[in-house]
Coordinates of C-alpha atoms and ligand atoms in Angstrom, one line a residue:
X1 CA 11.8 10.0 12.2
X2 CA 10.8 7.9 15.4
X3 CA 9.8 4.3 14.8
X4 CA 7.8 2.8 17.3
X5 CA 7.1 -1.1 16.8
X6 CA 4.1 -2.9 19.1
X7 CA 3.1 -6.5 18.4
X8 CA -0.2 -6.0 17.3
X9 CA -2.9 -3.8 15.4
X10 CA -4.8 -3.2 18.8
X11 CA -1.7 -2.0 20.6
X12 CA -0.5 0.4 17.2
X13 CA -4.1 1.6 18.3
X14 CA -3.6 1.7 22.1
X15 CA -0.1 3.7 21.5
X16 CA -1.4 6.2 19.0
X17 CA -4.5 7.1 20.9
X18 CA -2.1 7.6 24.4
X19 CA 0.0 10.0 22.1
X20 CA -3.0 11.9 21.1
X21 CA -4.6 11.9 24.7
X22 CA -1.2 13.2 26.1
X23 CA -1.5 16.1 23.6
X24 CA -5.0 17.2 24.5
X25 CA -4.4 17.3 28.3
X26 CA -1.8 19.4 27.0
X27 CA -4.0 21.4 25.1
X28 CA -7.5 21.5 24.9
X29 CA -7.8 23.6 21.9
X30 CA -5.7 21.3 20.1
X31 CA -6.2 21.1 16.1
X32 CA -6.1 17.2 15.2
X33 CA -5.4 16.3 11.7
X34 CA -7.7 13.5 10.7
X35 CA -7.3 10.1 8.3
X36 CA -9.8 8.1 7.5
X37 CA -9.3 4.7 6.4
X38 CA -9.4 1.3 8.2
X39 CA -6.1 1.8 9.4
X40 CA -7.2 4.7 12.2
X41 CA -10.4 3.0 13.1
X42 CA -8.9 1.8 15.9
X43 CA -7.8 4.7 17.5
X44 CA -10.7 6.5 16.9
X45 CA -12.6 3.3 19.3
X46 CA -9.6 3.6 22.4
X47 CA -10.5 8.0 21.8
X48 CA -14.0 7.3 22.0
X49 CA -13.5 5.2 25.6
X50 CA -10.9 7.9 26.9
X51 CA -13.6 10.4 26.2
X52 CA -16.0 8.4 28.1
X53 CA -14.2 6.6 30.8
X54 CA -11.4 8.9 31.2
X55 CA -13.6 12.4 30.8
X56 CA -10.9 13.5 27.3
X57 CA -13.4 16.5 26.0
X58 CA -13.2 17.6 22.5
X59 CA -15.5 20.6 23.3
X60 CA -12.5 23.0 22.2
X61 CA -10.8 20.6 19.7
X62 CA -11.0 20.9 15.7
X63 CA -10.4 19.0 13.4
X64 CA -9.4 18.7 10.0
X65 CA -9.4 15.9 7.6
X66 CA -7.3 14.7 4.7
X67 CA -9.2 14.6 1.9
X68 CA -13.3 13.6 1.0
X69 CA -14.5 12.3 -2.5
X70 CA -15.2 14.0 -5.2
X71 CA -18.4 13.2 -6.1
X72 CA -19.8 12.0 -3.0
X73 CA -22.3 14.1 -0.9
X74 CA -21.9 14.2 3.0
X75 CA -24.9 11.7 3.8
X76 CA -23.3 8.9 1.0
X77 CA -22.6 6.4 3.4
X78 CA -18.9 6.4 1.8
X79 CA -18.0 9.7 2.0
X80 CA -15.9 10.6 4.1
X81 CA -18.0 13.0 6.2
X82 CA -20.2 9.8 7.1
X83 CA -17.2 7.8 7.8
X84 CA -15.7 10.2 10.6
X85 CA -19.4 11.5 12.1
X86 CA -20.0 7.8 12.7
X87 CA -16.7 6.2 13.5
X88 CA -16.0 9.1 15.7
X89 CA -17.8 12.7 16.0
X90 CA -20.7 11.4 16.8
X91 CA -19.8 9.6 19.9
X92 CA -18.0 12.7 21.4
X93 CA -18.9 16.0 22.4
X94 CA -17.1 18.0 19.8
X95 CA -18.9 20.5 18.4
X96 CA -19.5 19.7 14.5
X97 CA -18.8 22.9 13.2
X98 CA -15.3 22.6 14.3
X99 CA -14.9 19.8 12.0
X100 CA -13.6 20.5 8.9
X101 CA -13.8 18.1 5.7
X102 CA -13.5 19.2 2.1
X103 CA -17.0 19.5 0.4
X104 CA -17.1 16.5 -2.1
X105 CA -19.6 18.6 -4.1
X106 CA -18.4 22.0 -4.6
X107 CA -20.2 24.3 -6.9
X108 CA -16.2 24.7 -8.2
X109 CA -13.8 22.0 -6.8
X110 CA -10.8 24.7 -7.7
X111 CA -12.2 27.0 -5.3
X112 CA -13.3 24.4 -2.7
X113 CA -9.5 23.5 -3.1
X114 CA -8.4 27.1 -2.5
X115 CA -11.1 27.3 0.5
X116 CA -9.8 24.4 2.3
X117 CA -6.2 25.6 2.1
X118 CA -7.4 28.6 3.7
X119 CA -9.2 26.5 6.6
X120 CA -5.8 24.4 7.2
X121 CA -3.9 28.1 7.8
X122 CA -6.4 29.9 9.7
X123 CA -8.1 27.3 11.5
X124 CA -4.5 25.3 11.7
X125 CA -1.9 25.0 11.6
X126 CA -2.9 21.2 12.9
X127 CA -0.9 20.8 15.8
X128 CA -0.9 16.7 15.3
X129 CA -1.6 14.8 12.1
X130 CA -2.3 11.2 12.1
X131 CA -1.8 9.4 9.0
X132 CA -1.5 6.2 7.3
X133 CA -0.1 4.8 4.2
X134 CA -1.2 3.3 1.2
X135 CA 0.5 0.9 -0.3
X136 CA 1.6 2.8 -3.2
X137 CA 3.5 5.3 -0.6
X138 CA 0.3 7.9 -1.0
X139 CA -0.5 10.1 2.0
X140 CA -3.8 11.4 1.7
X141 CA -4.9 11.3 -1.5
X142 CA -1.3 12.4 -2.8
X143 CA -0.3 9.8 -5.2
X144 CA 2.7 9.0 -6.6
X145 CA 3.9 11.7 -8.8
X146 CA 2.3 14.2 -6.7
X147 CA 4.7 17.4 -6.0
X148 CA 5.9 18.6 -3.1
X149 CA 5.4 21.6 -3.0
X150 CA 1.6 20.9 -3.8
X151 CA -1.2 22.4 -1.5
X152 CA -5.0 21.0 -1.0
X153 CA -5.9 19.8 -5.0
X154 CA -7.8 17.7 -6.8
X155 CA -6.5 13.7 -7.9
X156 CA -7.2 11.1 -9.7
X157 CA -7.1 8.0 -7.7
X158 CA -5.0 5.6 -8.9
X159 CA -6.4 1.7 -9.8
X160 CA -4.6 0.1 -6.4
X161 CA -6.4 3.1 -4.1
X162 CA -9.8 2.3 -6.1
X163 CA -9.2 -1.2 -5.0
X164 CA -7.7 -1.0 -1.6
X165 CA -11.2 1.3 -1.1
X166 CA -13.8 -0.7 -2.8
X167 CA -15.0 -2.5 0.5
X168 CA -16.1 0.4 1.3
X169 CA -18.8 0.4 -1.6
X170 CA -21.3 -1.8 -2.9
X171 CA -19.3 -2.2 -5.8
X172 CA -15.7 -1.3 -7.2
X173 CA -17.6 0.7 -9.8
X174 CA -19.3 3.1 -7.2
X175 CA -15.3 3.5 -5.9
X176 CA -15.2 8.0 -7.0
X177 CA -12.4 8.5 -9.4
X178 CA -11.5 11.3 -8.0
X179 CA -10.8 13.4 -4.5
X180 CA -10.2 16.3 -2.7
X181 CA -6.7 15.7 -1.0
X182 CA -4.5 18.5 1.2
X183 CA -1.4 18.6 -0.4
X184 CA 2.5 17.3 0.8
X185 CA 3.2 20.6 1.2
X186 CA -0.3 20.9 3.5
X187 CA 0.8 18.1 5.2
X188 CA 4.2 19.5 6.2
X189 CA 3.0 22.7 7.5
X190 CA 1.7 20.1 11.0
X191 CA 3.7 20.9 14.2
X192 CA 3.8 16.7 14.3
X193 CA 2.9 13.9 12.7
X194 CA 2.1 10.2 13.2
X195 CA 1.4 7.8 10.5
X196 CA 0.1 4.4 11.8
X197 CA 0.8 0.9 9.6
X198 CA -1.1 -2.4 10.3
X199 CA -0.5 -5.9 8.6
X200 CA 1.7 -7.6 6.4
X201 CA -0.3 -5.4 3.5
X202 CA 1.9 -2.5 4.4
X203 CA 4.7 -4.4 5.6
X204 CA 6.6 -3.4 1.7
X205 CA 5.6 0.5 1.9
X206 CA 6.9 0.7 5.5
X207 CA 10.1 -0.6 4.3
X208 CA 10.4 1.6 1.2
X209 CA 9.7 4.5 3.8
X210 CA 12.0 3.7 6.0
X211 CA 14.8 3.4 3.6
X212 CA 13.8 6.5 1.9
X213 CA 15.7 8.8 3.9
X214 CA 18.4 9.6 0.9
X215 CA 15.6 9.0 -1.5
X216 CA 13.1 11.4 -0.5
X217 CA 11.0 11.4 -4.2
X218 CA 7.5 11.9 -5.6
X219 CA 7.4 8.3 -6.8
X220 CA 6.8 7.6 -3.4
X221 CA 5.0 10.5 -1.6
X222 CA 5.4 9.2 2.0
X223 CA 9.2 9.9 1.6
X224 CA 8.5 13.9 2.0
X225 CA 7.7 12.8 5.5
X226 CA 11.9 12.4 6.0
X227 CA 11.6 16.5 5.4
X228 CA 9.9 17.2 8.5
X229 CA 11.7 17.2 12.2
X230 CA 8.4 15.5 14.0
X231 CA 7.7 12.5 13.1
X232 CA 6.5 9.4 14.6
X233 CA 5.9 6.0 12.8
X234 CA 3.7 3.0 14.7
X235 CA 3.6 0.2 13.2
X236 CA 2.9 -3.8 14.3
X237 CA 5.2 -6.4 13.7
X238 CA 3.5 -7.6 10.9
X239 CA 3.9 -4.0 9.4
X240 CA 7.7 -4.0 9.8
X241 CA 8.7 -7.3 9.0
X242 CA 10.5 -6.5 5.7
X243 CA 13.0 -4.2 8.0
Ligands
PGA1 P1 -6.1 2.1 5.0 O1 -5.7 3.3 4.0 O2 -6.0 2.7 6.4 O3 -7.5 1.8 4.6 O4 -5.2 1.0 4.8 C1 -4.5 4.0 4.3 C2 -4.3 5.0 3.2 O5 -4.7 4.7 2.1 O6 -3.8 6.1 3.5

């Protein structure tokens, strides 16, 4: 696991978006694992000026997401469909049907879950996959508890996740109890991953990450990352001061 430190949210941003640029010129039929989140809002902005400034194209780029509420229909301001057509798809030129979220209301969420799965290993494998990290230790939805060995499924969200989330609502109550996550086991079939901290919020889960290495457990899903050989960690100072 590579740990990259930068002194502030804006350059965590700046670092993660150059990583991701770096990969495209690479590739440009690059499949981008997507978060959503405050944390990546940030590089989703610097993406949006490389496309325009700097000519980055998505036109051959998909992209699939982590998880979308259960419960929540693509135009609910909240779900997470909204969240990446207007913090991001809509100011590129990627082509929307190479955009891949689960459908947060499936006719059967078992066989949306089955469906997605499928998505992640034809349309995948996702050759990068940008995280971040509650502060429970969940990736994705994947909450404590949650097994390794688990592919896309459905959880329960757990109290601190409603809460963390609930600025994202009117209200706490309007917060879904539920989701549509990719699994630890999804996760792990990336060819690399990056998972971005910000603030002294986080500054305890990057710690118990970081010493997890002889740990790896389900009490803190974040750990599995320690089983994968390509892993990059930015975080800002304030992020990695318990270190
Ligand atoms: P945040 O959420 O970016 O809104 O802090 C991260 C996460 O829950 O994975």
């Amino acid at each position: 696991m590579k740990v990259i430190v930068r002194d502030n949210y804006d350059e965590v941003s700046k670092e993660a978006s150059r990583l991701v640029e770096e990969k495209i010129r690479e590739n440009d039929e690059l499949v981008l694992g997507l978060a959503t989140g405050a944390t990546p809002l940030g590089l989703y902005e610097n993406l949006i000026d490389s496309y325009k400034t700097r000519g980055i194209s998505y036109e051959n780029v998909k992209t699939i997401n982590l998880d979308e509420y259960l419960g929540l229909d693509k135009n609910h301001p909240a779900s997470y469909h909204a969240f990446m057509f207007e913090t991001f798809f809509k100011h590129i030129d990627i082509e929307l049907n190479n955009t891949y979220i689960p459908d947060g209301v499936p006719a059967s969420a078992e066989e949306e879950c089955l469906r997605y799965e499928a998505v992640i290993d034809h349309v995948g494998p996702v050759d990068l996959q940008i995280l971040g990290i509650g502060t429970n230790g969940h990736i994705g939805f994947n909450e404590p508890g949650t097994d390794p060995n688990s592919l896309t499924h459905v959880v329960e969200l757990n109290a601190s996740t409603i809460e963390n989330n609930a600025h994202f609502f009117q209200s706490i109550d309007e917060v879904p109890t539920h989701a549509i996550t990719i699994g630890i086991q999804s996760i792990l079939k990336s060819d690399q991953v990056i998972l971005l901290a910000s603030g002294k919020s986080k500054a305890k889960a990057v710690k118990t990450l970081l010493e997890s290495e002889r740990n790896v457990n389900p009490d803190f899903p974040a750990s599995y990352l320690w089983t994968h050989d390509d892993v990059t960690i930015i975080v800002d100072k304030d992020a990695y001061q318990l270190v």
